[in-house]
mmCIF file of C-alpha atoms and ligand atoms in Angstrom:
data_model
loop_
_atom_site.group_PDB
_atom_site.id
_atom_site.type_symbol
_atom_site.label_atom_id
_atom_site.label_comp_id
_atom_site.label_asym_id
_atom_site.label_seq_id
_atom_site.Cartn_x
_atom_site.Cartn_y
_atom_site.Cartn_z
ATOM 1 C CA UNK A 132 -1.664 -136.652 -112.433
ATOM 2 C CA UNK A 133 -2.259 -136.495 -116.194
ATOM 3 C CA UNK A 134 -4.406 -133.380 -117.635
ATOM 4 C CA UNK A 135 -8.052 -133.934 -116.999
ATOM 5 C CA UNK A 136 -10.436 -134.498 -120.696
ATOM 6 C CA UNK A 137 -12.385 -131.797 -121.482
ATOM 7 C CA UNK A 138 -15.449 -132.931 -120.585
ATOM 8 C CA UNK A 139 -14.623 -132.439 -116.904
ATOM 9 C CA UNK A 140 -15.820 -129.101 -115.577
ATOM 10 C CA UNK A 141 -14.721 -130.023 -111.748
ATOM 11 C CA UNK A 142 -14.055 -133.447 -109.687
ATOM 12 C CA UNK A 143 -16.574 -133.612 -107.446
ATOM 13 C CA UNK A 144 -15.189 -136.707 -105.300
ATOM 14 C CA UNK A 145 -11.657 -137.960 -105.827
ATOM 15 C CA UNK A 146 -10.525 -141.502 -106.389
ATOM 16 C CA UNK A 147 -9.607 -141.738 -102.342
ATOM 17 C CA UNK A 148 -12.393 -140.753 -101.322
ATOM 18 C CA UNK A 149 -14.809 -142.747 -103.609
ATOM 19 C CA UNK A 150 -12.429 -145.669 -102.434
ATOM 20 C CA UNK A 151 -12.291 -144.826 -98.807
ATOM 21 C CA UNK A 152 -16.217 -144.382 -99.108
ATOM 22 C CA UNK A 153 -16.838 -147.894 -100.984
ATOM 23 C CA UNK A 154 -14.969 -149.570 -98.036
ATOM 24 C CA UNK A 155 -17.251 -147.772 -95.463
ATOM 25 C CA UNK A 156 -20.200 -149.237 -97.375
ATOM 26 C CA UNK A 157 -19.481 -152.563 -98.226
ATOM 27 C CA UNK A 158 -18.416 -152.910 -94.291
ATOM 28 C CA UNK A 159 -22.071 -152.047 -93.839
ATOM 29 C CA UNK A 160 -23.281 -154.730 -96.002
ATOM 30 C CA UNK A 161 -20.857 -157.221 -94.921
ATOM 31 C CA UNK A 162 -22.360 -156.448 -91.074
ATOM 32 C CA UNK A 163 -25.530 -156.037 -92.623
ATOM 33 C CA UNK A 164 -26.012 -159.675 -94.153
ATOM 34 C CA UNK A 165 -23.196 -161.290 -91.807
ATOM 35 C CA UNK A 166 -23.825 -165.474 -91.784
ATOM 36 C CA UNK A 167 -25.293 -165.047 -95.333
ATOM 37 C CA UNK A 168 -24.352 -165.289 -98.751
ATOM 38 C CA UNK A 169 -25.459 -162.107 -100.907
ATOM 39 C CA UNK A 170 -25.798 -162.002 -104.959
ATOM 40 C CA UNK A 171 -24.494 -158.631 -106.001
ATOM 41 C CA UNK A 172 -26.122 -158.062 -109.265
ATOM 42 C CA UNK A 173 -25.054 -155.480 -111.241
ATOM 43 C CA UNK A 174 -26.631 -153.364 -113.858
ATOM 44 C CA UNK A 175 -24.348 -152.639 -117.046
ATOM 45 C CA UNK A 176 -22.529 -151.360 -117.836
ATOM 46 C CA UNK A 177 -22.722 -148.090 -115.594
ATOM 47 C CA UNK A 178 -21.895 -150.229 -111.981
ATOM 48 C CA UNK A 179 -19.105 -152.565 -113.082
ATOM 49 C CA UNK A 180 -15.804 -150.527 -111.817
ATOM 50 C CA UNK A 181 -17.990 -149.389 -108.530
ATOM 51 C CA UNK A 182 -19.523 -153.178 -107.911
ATOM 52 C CA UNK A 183 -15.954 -154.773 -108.600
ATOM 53 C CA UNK A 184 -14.252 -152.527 -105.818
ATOM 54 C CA UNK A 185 -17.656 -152.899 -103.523
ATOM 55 C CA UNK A 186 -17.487 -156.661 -103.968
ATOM 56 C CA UNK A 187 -13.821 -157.087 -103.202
ATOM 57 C CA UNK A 188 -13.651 -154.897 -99.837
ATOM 58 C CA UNK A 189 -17.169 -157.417 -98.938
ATOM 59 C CA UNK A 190 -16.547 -159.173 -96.283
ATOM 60 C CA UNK A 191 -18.766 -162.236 -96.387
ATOM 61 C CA UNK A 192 -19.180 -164.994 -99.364
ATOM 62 C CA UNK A 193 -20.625 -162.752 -102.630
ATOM 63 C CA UNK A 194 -22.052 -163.969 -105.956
ATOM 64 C CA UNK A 195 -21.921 -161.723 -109.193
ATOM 65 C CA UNK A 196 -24.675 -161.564 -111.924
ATOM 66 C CA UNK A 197 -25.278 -158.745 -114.332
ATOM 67 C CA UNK A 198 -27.921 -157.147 -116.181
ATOM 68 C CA UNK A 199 -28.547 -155.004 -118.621
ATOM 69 C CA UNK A 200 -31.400 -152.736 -119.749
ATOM 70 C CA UNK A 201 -32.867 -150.358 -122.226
ATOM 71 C CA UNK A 202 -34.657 -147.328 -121.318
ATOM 72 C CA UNK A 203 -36.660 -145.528 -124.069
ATOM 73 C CA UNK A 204 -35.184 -141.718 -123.674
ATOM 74 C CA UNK A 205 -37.708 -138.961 -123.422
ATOM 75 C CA UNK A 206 -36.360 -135.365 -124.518
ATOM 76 C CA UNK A 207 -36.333 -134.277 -120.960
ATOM 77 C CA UNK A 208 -33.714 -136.876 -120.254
ATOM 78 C CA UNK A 209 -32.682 -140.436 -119.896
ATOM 79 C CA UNK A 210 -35.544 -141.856 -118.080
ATOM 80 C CA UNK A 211 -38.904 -141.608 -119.391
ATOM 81 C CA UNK A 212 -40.064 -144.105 -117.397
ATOM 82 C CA UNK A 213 -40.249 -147.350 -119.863
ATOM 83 C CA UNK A 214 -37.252 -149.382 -119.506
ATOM 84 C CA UNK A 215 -37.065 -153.628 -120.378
ATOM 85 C CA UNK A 216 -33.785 -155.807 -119.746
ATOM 86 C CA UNK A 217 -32.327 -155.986 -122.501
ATOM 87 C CA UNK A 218 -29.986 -158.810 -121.125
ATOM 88 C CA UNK A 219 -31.409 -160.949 -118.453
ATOM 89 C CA UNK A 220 -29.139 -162.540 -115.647
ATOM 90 C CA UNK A 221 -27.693 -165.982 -116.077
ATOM 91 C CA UNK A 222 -28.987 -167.772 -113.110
ATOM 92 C CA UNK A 223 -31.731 -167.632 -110.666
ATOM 93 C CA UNK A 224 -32.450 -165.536 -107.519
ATOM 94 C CA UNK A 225 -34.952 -167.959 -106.113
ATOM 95 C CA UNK A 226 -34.099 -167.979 -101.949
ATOM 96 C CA UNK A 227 -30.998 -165.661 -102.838
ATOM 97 C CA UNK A 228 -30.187 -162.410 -101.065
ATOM 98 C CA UNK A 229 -30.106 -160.237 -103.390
ATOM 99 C CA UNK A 230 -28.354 -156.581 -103.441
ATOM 100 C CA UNK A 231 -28.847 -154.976 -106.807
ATOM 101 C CA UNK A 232 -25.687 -152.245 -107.774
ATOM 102 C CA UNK A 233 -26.551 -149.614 -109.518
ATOM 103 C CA UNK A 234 -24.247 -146.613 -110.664
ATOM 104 C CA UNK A 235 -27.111 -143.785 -110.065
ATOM 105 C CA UNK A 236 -30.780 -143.165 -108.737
ATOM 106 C CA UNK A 237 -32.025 -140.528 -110.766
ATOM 107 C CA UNK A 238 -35.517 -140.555 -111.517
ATOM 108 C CA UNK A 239 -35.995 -144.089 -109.605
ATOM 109 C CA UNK A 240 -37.652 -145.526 -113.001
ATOM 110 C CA UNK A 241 -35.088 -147.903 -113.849
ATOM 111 C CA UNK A 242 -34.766 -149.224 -110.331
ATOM 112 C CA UNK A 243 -38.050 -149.096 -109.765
ATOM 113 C CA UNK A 244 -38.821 -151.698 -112.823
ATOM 114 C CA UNK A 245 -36.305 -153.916 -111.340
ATOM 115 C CA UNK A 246 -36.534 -154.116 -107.946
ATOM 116 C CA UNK A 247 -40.318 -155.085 -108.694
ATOM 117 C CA UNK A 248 -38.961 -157.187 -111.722
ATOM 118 C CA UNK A 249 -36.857 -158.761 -109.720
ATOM 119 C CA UNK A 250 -39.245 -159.710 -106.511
ATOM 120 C CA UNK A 251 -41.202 -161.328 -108.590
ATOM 121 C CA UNK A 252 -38.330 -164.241 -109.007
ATOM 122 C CA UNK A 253 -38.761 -165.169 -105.159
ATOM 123 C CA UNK A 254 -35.681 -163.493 -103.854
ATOM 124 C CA UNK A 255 -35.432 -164.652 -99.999
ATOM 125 C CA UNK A 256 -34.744 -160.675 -99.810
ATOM 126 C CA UNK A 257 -34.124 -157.685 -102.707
ATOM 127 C CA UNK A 258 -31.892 -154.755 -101.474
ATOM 128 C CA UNK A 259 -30.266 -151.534 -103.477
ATOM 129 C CA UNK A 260 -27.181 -150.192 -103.169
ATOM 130 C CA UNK A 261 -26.077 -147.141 -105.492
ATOM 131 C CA UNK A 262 -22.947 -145.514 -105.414
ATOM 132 C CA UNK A 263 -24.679 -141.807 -106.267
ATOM 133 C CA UNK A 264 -28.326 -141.136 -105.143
ATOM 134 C CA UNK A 265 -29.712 -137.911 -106.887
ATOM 135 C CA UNK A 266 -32.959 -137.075 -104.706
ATOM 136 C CA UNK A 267 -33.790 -133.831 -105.938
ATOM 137 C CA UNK A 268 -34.677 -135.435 -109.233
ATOM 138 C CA UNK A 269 -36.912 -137.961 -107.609
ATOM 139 C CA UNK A 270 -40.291 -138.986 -109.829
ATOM 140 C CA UNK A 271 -40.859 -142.251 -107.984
ATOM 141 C CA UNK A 272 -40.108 -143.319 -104.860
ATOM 142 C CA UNK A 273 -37.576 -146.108 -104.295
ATOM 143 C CA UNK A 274 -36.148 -147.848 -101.209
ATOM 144 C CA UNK A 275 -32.124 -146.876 -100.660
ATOM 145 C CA UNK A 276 -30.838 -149.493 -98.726
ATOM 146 C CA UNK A 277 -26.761 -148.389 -98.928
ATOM 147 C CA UNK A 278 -25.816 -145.391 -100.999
ATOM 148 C CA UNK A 279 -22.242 -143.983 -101.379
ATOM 149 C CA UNK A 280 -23.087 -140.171 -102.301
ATOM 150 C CA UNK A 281 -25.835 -137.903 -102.355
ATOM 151 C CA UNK A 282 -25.101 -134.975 -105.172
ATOM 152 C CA UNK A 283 -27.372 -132.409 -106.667
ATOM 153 C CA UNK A 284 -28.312 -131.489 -110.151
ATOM 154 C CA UNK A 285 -25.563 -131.969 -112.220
ATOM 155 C CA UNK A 286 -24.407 -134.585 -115.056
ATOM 156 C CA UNK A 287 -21.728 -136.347 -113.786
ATOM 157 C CA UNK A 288 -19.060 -138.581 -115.193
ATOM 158 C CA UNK A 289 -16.415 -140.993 -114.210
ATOM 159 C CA UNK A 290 -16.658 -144.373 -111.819
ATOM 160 C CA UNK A 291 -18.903 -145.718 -114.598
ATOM 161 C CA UNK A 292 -20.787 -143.111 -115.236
ATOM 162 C CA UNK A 293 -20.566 -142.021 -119.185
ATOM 163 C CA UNK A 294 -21.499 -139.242 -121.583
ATOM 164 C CA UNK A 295 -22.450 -140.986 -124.862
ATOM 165 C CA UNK A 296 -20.149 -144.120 -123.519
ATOM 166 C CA UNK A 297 -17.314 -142.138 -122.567
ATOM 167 C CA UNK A 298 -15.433 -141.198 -119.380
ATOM 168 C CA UNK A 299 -16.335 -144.445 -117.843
ATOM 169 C CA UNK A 300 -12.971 -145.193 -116.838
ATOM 170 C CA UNK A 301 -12.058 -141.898 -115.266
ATOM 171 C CA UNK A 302 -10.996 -142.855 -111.210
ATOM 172 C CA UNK A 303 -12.976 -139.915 -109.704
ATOM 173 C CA UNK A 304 -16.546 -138.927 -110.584
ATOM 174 C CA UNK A 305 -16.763 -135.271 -111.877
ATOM 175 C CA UNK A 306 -19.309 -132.720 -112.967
ATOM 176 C CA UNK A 307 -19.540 -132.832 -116.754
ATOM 177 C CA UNK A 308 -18.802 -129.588 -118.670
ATOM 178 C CA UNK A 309 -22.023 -128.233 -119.514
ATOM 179 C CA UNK A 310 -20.438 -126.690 -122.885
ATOM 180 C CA UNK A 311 -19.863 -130.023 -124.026
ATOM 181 C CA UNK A 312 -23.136 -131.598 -122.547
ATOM 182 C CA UNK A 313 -26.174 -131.176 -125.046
ATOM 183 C CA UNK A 314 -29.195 -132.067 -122.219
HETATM 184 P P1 IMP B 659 -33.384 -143.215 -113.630
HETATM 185 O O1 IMP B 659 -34.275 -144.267 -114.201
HETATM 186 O O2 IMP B 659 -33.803 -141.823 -114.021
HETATM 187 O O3 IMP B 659 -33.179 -143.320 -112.151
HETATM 188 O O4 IMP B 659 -32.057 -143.376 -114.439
HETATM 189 C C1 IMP B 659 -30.890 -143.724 -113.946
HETATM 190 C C2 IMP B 659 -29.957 -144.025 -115.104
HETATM 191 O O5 IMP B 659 -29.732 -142.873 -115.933
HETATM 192 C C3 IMP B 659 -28.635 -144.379 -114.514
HETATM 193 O O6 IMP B 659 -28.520 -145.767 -114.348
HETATM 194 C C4 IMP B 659 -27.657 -143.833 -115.515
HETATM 195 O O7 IMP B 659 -27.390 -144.810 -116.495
HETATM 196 C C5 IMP B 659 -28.353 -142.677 -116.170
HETATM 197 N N1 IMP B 659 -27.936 -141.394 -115.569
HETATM 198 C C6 IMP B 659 -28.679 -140.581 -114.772
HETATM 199 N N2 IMP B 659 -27.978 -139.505 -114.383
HETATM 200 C C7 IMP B 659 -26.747 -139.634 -114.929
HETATM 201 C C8 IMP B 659 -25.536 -138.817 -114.857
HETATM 202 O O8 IMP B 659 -25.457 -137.755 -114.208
HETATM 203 N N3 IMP B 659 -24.477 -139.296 -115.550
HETATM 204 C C9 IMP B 659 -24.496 -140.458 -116.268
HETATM 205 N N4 IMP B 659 -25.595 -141.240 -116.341
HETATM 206 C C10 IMP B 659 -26.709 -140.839 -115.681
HETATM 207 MG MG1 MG B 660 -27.216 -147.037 -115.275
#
């Protein structure tokens, strides 16, 4: 394995076991929605590398649509709780089951504006699933439907996750340095 970038402080989950751990979920949406057919619809860029291995271990018939948003950061963070699509998705949801992928639940504002976003297109049915769910930083409540990892109060990188648009392509997902990480 080649020397890990500096901005890695430790790997928190390795590529096997995000991979092993995307299978276990995407067998529980494929049981989940069996007999349907389910839109995954992604939210850029953070999900892309964790909804294209989620969407090929799916077992049943799966659309792909992507959005993208802007949040409006506060200096406590990313969220501050105002967030608009900044690229809507190409086609409608109208009757479709929905699953929207999201890379992390932090505060639950961004998911929060788009699940109810979203509902309002007359979705036959709106689920989440998120590869990390961060609780502990919880401001509003959201409904988890399938989540790969819980993991505590760190910046993390890697599987789509970025620091100022980097590290997105790392395999595993790793705690970001904190010398390198102005927060
Ligand atoms: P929320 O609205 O606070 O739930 O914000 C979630 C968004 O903030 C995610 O979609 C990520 O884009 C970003 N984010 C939150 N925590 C992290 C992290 O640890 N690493 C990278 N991006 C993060
Ligand atoms: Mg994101």
């Amino acid at each position: 394995m080649s020397a890990q970038p500096p901005g890695v402080e430790r790997i928190l989950f390795t590529e096997e076991q995000v991979s092993q751990r995307i299978q276990e979920v995407a067998a529980e949406i494929s049981a989940k929605y069996r007999g349907r057919e389910l839109k995954l619809v992604g939210v850029l860029k953070g999900s892309i590398f964790f909804l294209t291995a989620l969407a090929r271990a799916i077992e049943i018939p799966v659309k792909i649509d992507f959005l993208s948003i802007s949040s409006f950061s506060g200096k406590k963070g990313p969220s501050s709780g105002l967030v608009r699509i900044a690229k809507d998705l190409d086609e409608s949801i109208e009757g479709e089951d929905v699953l929207l992928v999201e890379d992390i639940v932090d505060t639950g504002f961004t998911i929060r504006y788009l699940l109810q976003t979203l509902a309002g297109r007359g979705p036959n049915s709106m689920g989440l699933c998120t590869l990390l769910d961060r609780t502990s930083r919880r401001i509003v409540q959201v409904p988890v439907d399938f989540r790969c990892f819980e993991i505590g109060d760190h910046f993390v990188i890697g599987c789509g996750l970025d620091y100022k648009q980097l590290y997105r392509n790392l395999g595993y997902i790793a705690v970001m340095n904190p010398q390198i990480l102005e927060r």
